[in-house]
PDB file of C-alpha atoms in Angstrom:
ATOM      1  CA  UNK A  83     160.120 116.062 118.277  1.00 70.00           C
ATOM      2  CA  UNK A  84     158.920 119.089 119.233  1.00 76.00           C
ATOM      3  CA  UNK A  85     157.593 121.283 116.494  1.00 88.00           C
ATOM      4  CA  UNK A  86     156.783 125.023 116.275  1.00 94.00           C
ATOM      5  CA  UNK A  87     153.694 126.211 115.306  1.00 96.00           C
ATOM      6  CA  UNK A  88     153.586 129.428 112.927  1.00 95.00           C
ATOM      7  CA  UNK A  89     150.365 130.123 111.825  1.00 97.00           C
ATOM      8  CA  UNK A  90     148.911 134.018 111.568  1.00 96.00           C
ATOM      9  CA  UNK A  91     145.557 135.285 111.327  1.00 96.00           C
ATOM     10  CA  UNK A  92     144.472 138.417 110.126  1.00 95.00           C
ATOM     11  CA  UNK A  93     140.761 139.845 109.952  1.00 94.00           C
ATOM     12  CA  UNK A  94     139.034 140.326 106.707  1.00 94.00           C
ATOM     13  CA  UNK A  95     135.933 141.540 105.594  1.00 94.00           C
ATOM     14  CA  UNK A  96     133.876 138.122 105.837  1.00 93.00           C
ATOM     15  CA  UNK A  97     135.813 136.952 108.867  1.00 94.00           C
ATOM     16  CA  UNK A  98     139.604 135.907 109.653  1.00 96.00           C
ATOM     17  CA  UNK A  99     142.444 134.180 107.217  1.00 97.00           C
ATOM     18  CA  UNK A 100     144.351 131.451 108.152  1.00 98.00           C
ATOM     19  CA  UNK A 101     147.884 132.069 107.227  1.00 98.00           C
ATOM     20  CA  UNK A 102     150.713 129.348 106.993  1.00 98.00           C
ATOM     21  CA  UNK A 103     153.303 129.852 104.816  1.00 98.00           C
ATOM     22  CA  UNK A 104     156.742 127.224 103.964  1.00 98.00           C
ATOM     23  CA  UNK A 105     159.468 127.938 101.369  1.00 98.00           C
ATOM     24  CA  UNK A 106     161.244 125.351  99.424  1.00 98.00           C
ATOM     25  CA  UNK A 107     165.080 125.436  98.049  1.00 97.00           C
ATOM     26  CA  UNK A 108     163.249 124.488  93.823  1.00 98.00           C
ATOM     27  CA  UNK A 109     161.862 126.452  91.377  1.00 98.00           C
ATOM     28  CA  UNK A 110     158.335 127.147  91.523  1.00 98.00           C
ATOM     29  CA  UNK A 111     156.854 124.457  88.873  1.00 98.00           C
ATOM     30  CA  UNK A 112     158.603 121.535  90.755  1.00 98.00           C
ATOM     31  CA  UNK A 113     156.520 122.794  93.879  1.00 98.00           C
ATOM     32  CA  UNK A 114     153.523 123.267  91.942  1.00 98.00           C
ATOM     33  CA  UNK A 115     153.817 120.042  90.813  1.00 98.00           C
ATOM     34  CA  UNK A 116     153.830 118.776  94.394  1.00 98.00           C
ATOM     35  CA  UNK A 117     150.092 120.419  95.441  1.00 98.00           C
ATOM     36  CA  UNK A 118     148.725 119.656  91.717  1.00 97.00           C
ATOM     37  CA  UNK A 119     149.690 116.423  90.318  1.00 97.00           C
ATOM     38  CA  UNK A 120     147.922 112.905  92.330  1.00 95.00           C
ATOM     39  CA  UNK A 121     151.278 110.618  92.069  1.00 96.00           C
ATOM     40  CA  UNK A 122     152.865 113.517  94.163  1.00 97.00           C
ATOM     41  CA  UNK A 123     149.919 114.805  96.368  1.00 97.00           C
ATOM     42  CA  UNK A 124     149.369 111.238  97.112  1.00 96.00           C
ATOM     43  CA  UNK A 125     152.785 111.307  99.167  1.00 96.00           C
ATOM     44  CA  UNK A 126     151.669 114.084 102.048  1.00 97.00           C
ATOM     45  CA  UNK A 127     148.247 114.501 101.859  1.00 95.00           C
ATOM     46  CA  UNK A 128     146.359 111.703  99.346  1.00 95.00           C
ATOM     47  CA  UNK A 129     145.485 110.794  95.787  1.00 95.00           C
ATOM     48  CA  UNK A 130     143.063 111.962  93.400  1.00 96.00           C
ATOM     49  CA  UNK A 131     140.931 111.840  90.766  1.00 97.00           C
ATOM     50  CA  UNK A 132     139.132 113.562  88.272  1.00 97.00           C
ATOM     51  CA  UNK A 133     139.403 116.418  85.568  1.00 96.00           C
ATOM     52  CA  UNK A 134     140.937 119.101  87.104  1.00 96.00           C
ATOM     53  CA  UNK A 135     140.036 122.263  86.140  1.00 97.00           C
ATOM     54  CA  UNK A 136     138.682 125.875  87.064  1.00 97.00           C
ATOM     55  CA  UNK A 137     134.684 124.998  87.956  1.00 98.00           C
ATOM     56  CA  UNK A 138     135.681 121.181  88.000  1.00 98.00           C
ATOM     57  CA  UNK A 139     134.975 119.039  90.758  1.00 97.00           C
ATOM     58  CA  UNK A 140     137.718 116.237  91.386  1.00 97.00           C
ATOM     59  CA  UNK A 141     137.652 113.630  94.599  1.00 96.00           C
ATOM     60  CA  UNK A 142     140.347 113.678  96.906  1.00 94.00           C
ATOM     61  CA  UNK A 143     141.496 110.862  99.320  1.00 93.00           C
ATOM     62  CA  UNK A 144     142.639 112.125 102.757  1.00 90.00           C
ATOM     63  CA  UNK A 145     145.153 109.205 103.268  1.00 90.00           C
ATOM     64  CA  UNK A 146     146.262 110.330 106.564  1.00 90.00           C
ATOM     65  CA  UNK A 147     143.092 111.187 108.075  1.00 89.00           C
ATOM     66  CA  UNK A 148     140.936 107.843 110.212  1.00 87.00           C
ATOM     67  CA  UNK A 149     139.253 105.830 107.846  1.00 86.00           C
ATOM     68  CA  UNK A 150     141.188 107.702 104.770  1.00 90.00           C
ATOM     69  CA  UNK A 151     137.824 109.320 103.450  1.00 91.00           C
ATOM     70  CA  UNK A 152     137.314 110.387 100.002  1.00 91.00           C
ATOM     71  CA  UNK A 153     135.978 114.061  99.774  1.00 91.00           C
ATOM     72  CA  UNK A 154     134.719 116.437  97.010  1.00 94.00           C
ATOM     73  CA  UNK A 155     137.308 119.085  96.384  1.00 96.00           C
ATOM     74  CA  UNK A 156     135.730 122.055  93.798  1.00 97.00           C
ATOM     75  CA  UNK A 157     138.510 123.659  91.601  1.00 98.00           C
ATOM     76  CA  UNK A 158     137.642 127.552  92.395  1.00 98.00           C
ATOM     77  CA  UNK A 159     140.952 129.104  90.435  1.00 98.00           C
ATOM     78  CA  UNK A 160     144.079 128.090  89.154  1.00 98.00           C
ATOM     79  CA  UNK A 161     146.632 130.229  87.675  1.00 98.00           C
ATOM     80  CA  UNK A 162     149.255 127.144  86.926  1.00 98.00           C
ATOM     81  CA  UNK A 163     152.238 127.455  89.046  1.00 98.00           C
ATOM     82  CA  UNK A 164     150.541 130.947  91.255  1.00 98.00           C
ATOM     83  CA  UNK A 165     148.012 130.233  92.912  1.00 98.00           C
ATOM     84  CA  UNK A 166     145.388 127.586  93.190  1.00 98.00           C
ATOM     85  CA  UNK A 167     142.126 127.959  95.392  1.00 98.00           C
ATOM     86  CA  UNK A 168     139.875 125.311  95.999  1.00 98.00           C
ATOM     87  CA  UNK A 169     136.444 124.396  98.140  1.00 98.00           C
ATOM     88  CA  UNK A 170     134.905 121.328  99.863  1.00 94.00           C
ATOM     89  CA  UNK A 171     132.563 120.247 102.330  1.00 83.00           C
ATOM     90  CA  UNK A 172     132.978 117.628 104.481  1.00 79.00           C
ATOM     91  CA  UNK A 173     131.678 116.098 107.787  1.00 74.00           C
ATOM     92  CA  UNK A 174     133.969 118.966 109.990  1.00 75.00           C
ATOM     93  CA  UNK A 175     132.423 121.964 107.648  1.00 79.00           C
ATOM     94  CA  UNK A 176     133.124 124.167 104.602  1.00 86.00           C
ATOM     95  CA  UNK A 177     136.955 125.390 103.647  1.00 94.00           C
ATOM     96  CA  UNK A 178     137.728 127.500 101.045  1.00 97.00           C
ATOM     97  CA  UNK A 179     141.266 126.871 100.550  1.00 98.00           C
ATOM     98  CA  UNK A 180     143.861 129.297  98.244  1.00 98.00           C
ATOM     99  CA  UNK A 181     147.665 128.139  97.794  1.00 98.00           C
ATOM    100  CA  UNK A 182     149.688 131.015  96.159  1.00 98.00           C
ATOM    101  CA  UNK A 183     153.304 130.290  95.202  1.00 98.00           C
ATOM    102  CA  UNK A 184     156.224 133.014  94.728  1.00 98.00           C
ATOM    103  CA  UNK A 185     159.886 132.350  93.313  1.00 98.00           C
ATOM    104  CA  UNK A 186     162.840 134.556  94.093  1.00 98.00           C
ATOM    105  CA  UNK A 187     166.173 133.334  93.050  1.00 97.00           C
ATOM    106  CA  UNK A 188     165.390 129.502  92.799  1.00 95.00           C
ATOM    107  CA  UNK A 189     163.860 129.664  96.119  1.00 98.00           C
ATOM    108  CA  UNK A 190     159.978 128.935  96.331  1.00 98.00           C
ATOM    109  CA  UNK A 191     157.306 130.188  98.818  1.00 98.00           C
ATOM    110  CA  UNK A 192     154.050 128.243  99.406  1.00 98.00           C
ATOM    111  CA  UNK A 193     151.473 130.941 101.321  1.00 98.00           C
ATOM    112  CA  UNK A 194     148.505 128.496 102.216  1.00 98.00           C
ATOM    113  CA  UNK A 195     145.450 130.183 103.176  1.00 98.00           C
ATOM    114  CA  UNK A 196     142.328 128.893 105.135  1.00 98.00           C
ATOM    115  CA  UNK A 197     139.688 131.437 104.885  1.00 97.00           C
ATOM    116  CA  UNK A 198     137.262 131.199 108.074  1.00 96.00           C
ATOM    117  CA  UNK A 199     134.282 132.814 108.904  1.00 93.00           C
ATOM    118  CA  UNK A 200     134.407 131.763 112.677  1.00 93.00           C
ATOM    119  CA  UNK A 201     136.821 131.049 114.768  1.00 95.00           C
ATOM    120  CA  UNK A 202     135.342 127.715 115.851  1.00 93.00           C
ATOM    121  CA  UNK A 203     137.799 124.646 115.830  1.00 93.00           C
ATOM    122  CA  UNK A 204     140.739 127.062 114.869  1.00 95.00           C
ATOM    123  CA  UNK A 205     142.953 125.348 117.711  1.00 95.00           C
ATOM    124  CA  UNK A 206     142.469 122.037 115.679  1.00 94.00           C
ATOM    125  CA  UNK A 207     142.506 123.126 111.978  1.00 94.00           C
ATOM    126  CA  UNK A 208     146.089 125.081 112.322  1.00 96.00           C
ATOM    127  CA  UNK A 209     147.410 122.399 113.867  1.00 96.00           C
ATOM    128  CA  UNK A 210     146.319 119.654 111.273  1.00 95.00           C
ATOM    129  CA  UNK A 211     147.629 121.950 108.308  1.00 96.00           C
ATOM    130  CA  UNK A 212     150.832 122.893 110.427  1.00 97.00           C
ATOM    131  CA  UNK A 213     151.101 118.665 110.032  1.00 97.00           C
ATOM    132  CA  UNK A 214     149.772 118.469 105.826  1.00 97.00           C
ATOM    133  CA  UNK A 215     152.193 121.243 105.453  1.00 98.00           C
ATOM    134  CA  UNK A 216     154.748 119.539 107.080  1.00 98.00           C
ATOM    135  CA  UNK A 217     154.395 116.442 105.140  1.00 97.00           C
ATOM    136  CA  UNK A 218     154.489 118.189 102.361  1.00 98.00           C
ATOM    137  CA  UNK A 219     158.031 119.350 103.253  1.00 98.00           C
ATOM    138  CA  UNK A 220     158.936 115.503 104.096  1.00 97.00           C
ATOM    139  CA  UNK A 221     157.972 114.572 100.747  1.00 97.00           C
ATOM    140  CA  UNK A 222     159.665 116.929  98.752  1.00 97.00           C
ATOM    141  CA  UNK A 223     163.097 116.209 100.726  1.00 96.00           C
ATOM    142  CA  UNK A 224     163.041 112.759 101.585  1.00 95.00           C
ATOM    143  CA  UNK A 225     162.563 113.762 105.730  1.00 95.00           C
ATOM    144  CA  UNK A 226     160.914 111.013 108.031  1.00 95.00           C
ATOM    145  CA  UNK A 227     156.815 112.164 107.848  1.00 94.00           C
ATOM    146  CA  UNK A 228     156.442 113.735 110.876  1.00 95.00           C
ATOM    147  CA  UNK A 229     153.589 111.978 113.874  1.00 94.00           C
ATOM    148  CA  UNK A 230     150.787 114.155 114.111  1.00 93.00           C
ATOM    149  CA  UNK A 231     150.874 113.748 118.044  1.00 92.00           C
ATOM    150  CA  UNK A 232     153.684 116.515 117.627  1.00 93.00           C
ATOM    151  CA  UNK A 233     150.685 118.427 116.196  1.00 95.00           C
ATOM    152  CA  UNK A 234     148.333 117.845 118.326  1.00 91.00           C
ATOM    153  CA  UNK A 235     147.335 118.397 121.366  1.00 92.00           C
ATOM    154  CA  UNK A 236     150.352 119.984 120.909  1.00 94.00           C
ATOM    155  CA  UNK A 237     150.223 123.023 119.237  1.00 96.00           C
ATOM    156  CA  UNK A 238     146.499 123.531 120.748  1.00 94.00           C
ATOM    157  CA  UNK A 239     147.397 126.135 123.074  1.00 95.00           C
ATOM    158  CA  UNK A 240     149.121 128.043 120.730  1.00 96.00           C
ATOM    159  CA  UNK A 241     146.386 128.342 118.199  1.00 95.00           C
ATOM    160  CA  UNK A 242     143.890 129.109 120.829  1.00 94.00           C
ATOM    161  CA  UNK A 243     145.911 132.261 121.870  1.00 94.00           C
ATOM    162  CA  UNK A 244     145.959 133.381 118.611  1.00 93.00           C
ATOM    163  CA  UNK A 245     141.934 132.961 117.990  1.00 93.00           C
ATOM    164  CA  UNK A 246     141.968 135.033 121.731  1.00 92.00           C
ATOM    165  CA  UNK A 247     144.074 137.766 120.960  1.00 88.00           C
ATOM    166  CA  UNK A 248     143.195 141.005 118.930  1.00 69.00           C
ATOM    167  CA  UNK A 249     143.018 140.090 115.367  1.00 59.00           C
ATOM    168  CA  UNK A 250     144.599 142.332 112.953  1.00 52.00           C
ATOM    169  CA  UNK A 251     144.815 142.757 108.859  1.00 46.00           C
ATOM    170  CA  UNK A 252     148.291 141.800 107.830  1.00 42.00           C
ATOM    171  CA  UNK A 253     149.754 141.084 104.317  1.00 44.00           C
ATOM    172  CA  UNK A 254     147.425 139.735 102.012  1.00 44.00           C
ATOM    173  CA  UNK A 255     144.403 139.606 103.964  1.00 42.00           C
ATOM    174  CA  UNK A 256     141.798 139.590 102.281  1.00 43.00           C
ATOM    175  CA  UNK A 257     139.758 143.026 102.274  1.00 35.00           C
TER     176      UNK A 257
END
């Protein structure tokens, strides 16, 4: 199945924003419940453990990542069913990670942000959260999970034009 990518980026003061955004026919705290609690995360992304909290440090199994590692994943913020940011390092780098949800009539908005400070690897990170994000969706309505080879190499290209072309601030970028 072909897929279509629809990641932004905008410039900011300490480098460029990954934008990806998906909306969701549920109220807002039925979504939050799908990035925050483990039984639920564990269906498009992987399980977790730990006390979650603001300054908190909780460990995070990428289930659909080779070898499924376990990572450190730093609670940064979270304003319960807004917006949750969080930081890790892994083997592939730092990310510093902010999900902020918006309801308007029933209907939910999930505005996932990557913020970068090169443009390095772009090609592959948009298209591996174009695929988490799409899980996510799959989850949440009962869809088959998607194969990541509709990700990738496929949606290389795309994100590589966007890294190449003139960056501008858009909505939300961060200043």
């Amino acid at each position: 199945m072909t897929r279509t990518p629809g990641g932004r980026l905008f410039r900011t003061a300490t480098g460029h924003d990954l934008v990806l955004t998906r909306t969701f026919r549920a109220p807002v705290a039925d979504v939050w419940a799908s990035l925050t609690e483990p039984e639920r995360t564990a269906r498009w992304f992987g399980p977790w453990e730990g006390d979650a909290a603001p300054g908190r440090t909780i460990r995070v199994q990428m289930a659909y990542e080779e070898e499924q590692p376990w990572c450190e994943v730093r609670i940064e913020e979270c304003e319960p069913q807004r917006h949750l940011a969080v930081s890790m390092v892994d083997s592939y780098g730092a990310w510093l990670l902010d999900m902020t949800l918006t309801e308007t009539d029933g209907t939910t908005e999930l505005r996932f942000t990557q913020h970068l400070t090169t443009l390095d690897g772009v090609a592959e990170t948009g298209a591996g959260w174009e695929y988490y994000l799409d899980m996510l969706v799959a989850s949440r309505d009962g869809s088959p999970r998607p194969a990541f080879d509709d990700y990738h190499p496929a949606m290389h290209s795309y994100y590589q034009a966007l890294a190449a072309a003139p960056c501008h601030t858009g909505p939300g970028a961060r200043r």
